[in-house]
Amino acid sequence: MSAKRRAWERDDTAQAVAAMNDLYRHELRLWMNVFQPSVQLGRKLRVGARLRRVDDAAPTPLERVQASGEGKAEALAPLDAPPTSLDSFELNRRIEENREAIYDLAHRRLSPSQASLPSRPPPHRRR
């Protein structure tokens, strides 16, 4: 879901919150860390009175941690397997299915349907 759509809608049912937490812990974590490269500012160059920003190459967060050598080997070992065994299209399909399920959970009608409510007469107009 887009951030704008998420900001305007409320998902306050317990099932929707649990489903969102599960999505963020599993599929979205893998998607962001393995398949989504992120750009970081490399340096700033002064060109006259202006600053020109130069970005570094865009590795994924997983590649950035592996290249830094600062991560613990036992923590990085399970993360080395997903890039070869994960299919980005399959993961994206699962994310979309989960997002639709979350939307459905959050927008179930808990009140009676409009058809079962008594209809009100139209308001009287004054002339």
PDB file of C-alpha atoms in Angstrom:
ATOM      1  CA  MET A   1       0.000   0.000   0.000  1.00  0.00           C
ATOM      2  CA  SER A   2       1.224   3.432  -0.662  1.00  0.00           C
ATOM      3  CA  ALA A   3       2.218   5.575   2.292  1.00  0.00           C
ATOM      4  CA  LYS A   4      -0.439   8.134   1.397  1.00  0.00           C
ATOM      5  CA  ARG A   5      -3.174   5.499   1.374  1.00  0.00           C
ATOM      6  CA  ARG A   6      -1.924   4.013   4.659  1.00  0.00           C
ATOM      7  CA  ALA A   7      -1.863   7.436   6.313  1.00  0.00           C
ATOM      8  CA  TRP A   8      -5.507   8.227   5.607  1.00  0.00           C
ATOM      9  CA  GLU A   9      -7.035   4.877   6.507  1.00  0.00           C
ATOM     10  CA  ARG A  10      -7.380   3.250   9.890  1.00  0.00           C
ATOM     11  CA  ASP A  11      -6.564  -0.402  10.360  1.00  0.00           C
ATOM     12  CA  ASP A  12      -7.408  -0.820  14.008  1.00  0.00           C
ATOM     13  CA  THR A  13      -8.798  -4.338  14.072  1.00  0.00           C
ATOM     14  CA  ALA A  14      -6.614  -6.819  15.934  1.00  0.00           C
ATOM     15  CA  GLN A  15      -6.519  -9.182  12.944  1.00  0.00           C
ATOM     16  CA  ALA A  16      -5.383  -6.421  10.569  1.00  0.00           C
ATOM     17  CA  VAL A  17      -2.636  -5.282  12.945  1.00  0.00           C
ATOM     18  CA  ALA A  18      -1.398  -8.860  13.405  1.00  0.00           C
ATOM     19  CA  ALA A  19      -1.392  -9.408   9.624  1.00  0.00           C
ATOM     20  CA  MET A  20       0.548  -6.148   9.048  1.00  0.00           C
ATOM     21  CA  ASN A  21       3.120  -7.079  11.684  1.00  0.00           C
ATOM     22  CA  ASP A  22       3.550 -10.499  10.068  1.00  0.00           C
ATOM     23  CA  LEU A  23       3.987  -8.925   6.625  1.00  0.00           C
ATOM     24  CA  TYR A  24       6.619  -6.471   7.906  1.00  0.00           C
ATOM     25  CA  ARG A  25       8.521  -9.223   9.761  1.00  0.00           C
ATOM     26  CA  HIS A  26       8.713 -11.643   6.845  1.00  0.00           C
ATOM     27  CA  GLU A  27       8.049 -10.736   3.215  1.00  0.00           C
ATOM     28  CA  LEU A  28       8.676  -6.987   3.331  1.00  0.00           C
ATOM     29  CA  ARG A  29      11.874  -7.427   5.354  1.00  0.00           C
ATOM     30  CA  LEU A  30      13.247  -9.787   2.710  1.00  0.00           C
ATOM     31  CA  TRP A  31      12.062  -7.557  -0.142  1.00  0.00           C
ATOM     32  CA  MET A  32      13.694  -4.418   1.256  1.00  0.00           C
ATOM     33  CA  ASN A  33      16.966  -6.039   2.368  1.00  0.00           C
ATOM     34  CA  VAL A  34      17.578  -8.317  -0.622  1.00  0.00           C
ATOM     35  CA  PHE A  35      15.939  -6.734  -3.676  1.00  0.00           C
ATOM     36  CA  GLN A  36      15.635  -2.961  -3.072  1.00  0.00           C
ATOM     37  CA  PRO A  37      18.878  -1.044  -3.620  1.00  0.00           C
ATOM     38  CA  SER A  38      19.265   2.205  -1.735  1.00  0.00           C
ATOM     39  CA  VAL A  39      21.321   5.219  -2.767  1.00  0.00           C
ATOM     40  CA  GLN A  40      23.564   6.998  -0.293  1.00  0.00           C
ATOM     41  CA  LEU A  41      25.265  10.328  -0.664  1.00  0.00           C
ATOM     42  CA  GLY A  42      28.895   9.828  -1.655  1.00  0.00           C
ATOM     43  CA  ARG A  43      30.242  13.347  -1.545  1.00  0.00           C
ATOM     44  CA  LYS A  44      29.355  16.979  -2.138  1.00  0.00           C
ATOM     45  CA  LEU A  45      31.168  19.096  -4.707  1.00  0.00           C
ATOM     46  CA  ARG A  46      31.139  22.859  -4.662  1.00  0.00           C
ATOM     47  CA  VAL A  47      30.505  24.267  -8.134  1.00  0.00           C
ATOM     48  CA  GLY A  48      30.628  28.028  -7.825  1.00  0.00           C
ATOM     49  CA  ALA A  49      28.043  29.023  -5.233  1.00  0.00           C
ATOM     50  CA  ARG A  50      26.139  25.752  -5.493  1.00  0.00           C
ATOM     51  CA  LEU A  51      26.642  22.280  -4.071  1.00  0.00           C
ATOM     52  CA  ARG A  52      26.481  19.287  -6.377  1.00  0.00           C
ATOM     53  CA  ARG A  53      25.629  16.001  -4.701  1.00  0.00           C
ATOM     54  CA  VAL A  54      27.252  12.837  -6.038  1.00  0.00           C
ATOM     55  CA  ASP A  55      25.693   9.506  -5.068  1.00  0.00           C
ATOM     56  CA  ASP A  56      27.526   6.224  -4.587  1.00  0.00           C
ATOM     57  CA  ALA A  57      26.476   3.052  -6.374  1.00  0.00           C
ATOM     58  CA  ALA A  58      23.192   1.672  -5.074  1.00  0.00           C
ATOM     59  CA  PRO A  59      23.726  -1.682  -3.334  1.00  0.00           C
ATOM     60  CA  THR A  60      21.022  -3.419  -1.342  1.00  0.00           C
ATOM     61  CA  PRO A  61      21.212  -3.137   2.453  1.00  0.00           C
ATOM     62  CA  LEU A  62      22.338  -6.786   2.602  1.00  0.00           C
ATOM     63  CA  GLU A  63      25.201  -6.122   0.166  1.00  0.00           C
ATOM     64  CA  ARG A  64      26.184  -3.008   2.114  1.00  0.00           C
ATOM     65  CA  VAL A  65      26.449  -4.933   5.417  1.00  0.00           C
ATOM     66  CA  GLN A  66      28.356  -7.790   3.775  1.00  0.00           C
ATOM     67  CA  ALA A  67      30.839  -5.366   2.196  1.00  0.00           C
ATOM     68  CA  SER A  68      31.428  -3.470   5.447  1.00  0.00           C
ATOM     69  CA  GLY A  69      32.653  -6.576   7.270  1.00  0.00           C
ATOM     70  CA  GLU A  70      31.070  -5.312  10.504  1.00  0.00           C
ATOM     71  CA  GLY A  71      28.187  -7.792  10.654  1.00  0.00           C
ATOM     72  CA  LYS A  72      28.430 -10.926  12.765  1.00  0.00           C
ATOM     73  CA  ALA A  73      29.071 -14.036  10.675  1.00  0.00           C
ATOM     74  CA  GLU A  74      26.380 -16.088  12.457  1.00  0.00           C
ATOM     75  CA  ALA A  75      23.803 -13.332  11.862  1.00  0.00           C
ATOM     76  CA  LEU A  76      24.701 -12.932   8.172  1.00  0.00           C
ATOM     77  CA  ALA A  77      24.824 -16.672   7.371  1.00  0.00           C
ATOM     78  CA  PRO A  78      21.027 -17.140   7.043  1.00  0.00           C
ATOM     79  CA  LEU A  79      20.813 -14.000   4.909  1.00  0.00           C
ATOM     80  CA  ASP A  80      23.307 -15.322   2.352  1.00  0.00           C
ATOM     81  CA  ALA A  81      20.883 -18.020   1.168  1.00  0.00           C
ATOM     82  CA  PRO A  82      17.773 -15.968   0.204  1.00  0.00           C
ATOM     83  CA  PRO A  83      19.176 -14.162  -2.869  1.00  0.00           C
ATOM     84  CA  THR A  84      19.763 -17.485  -4.640  1.00  0.00           C
ATOM     85  CA  SER A  85      16.625 -19.254  -3.432  1.00  0.00           C
ATOM     86  CA  LEU A  86      14.160 -16.347  -3.548  1.00  0.00           C
ATOM     87  CA  ASP A  87      12.218 -15.423  -6.642  1.00  0.00           C
ATOM     88  CA  SER A  88      11.489 -11.689  -6.664  1.00  0.00           C
ATOM     89  CA  PHE A  89       8.279 -12.151  -8.673  1.00  0.00           C
ATOM     90  CA  GLU A  90       6.959 -14.798  -6.281  1.00  0.00           C
ATOM     91  CA  LEU A  91       7.852 -12.650  -3.267  1.00  0.00           C
ATOM     92  CA  ASN A  92       6.121  -9.634  -4.833  1.00  0.00           C
ATOM     93  CA  ARG A  93       3.021 -11.745  -5.507  1.00  0.00           C
ATOM     94  CA  ARG A  94       2.929 -12.876  -1.855  1.00  0.00           C
ATOM     95  CA  ILE A  95       3.325  -9.279  -0.658  1.00  0.00           C
ATOM     96  CA  GLU A  96       0.424  -8.128  -2.846  1.00  0.00           C
ATOM     97  CA  GLU A  97      -1.786 -10.992  -1.617  1.00  0.00           C
ATOM     98  CA  ASN A  98      -1.019 -10.111   1.989  1.00  0.00           C
ATOM     99  CA  ARG A  99      -1.706  -6.419   1.369  1.00  0.00           C
ATOM    100  CA  GLU A 100      -5.107  -7.213  -0.123  1.00  0.00           C
ATOM    101  CA  ALA A 101      -5.908  -9.508   2.815  1.00  0.00           C
ATOM    102  CA  ILE A 102      -4.943  -6.744   5.260  1.00  0.00           C
ATOM    103  CA  TYR A 103      -7.149  -4.271   3.421  1.00  0.00           C
ATOM    104  CA  ASP A 104     -10.070  -6.713   3.543  1.00  0.00           C
ATOM    105  CA  LEU A 105      -9.525  -7.383   7.261  1.00  0.00           C
ATOM    106  CA  ALA A 106      -9.411  -3.697   8.070  1.00  0.00           C
ATOM    107  CA  HIS A 107     -12.496  -2.781   6.058  1.00  0.00           C
ATOM    108  CA  ARG A 108     -14.980  -5.462   7.021  1.00  0.00           C
ATOM    109  CA  ARG A 109     -18.336  -3.985   7.936  1.00  0.00           C
ATOM    110  CA  LEU A 110     -18.983  -4.409  11.622  1.00  0.00           C
ATOM    111  CA  SER A 111     -22.204  -2.402  11.605  1.00  0.00           C
ATOM    112  CA  PRO A 112     -25.499  -3.589  10.106  1.00  0.00           C
ATOM    113  CA  SER A 113     -25.846  -3.225   6.371  1.00  0.00           C
ATOM    114  CA  GLN A 114     -27.645  -0.227   4.910  1.00  0.00           C
ATOM    115  CA  ALA A 115     -30.394  -2.467   3.506  1.00  0.00           C
ATOM    116  CA  SER A 116     -31.463  -3.603   6.979  1.00  0.00           C
ATOM    117  CA  LEU A 117     -31.729  -0.065   8.378  1.00  0.00           C
ATOM    118  CA  PRO A 118     -35.131   1.665   8.152  1.00  0.00           C
ATOM    119  CA  SER A 119     -35.266   4.263   5.426  1.00  0.00           C
ATOM    120  CA  ARG A 120     -35.888   7.865   6.392  1.00  0.00           C
ATOM    121  CA  PRO A 121     -38.402   9.955   4.488  1.00  0.00           C
ATOM    122  CA  PRO A 122     -36.967  12.773   2.394  1.00  0.00           C
ATOM    123  CA  PRO A 123     -36.709  16.106   4.228  1.00  0.00           C
ATOM    124  CA  HIS A 124     -39.640  18.489   3.867  1.00  0.00           C
ATOM    125  CA  ARG A 125     -38.895  21.464   1.640  1.00  0.00           C
ATOM    126  CA  ARG A 126     -40.261  24.878   2.463  1.00  0.00           C
ATOM    127  CA  ARG A 127     -41.617  27.024  -0.298  1.00  0.00           C
TER     128      ARG A 127
END
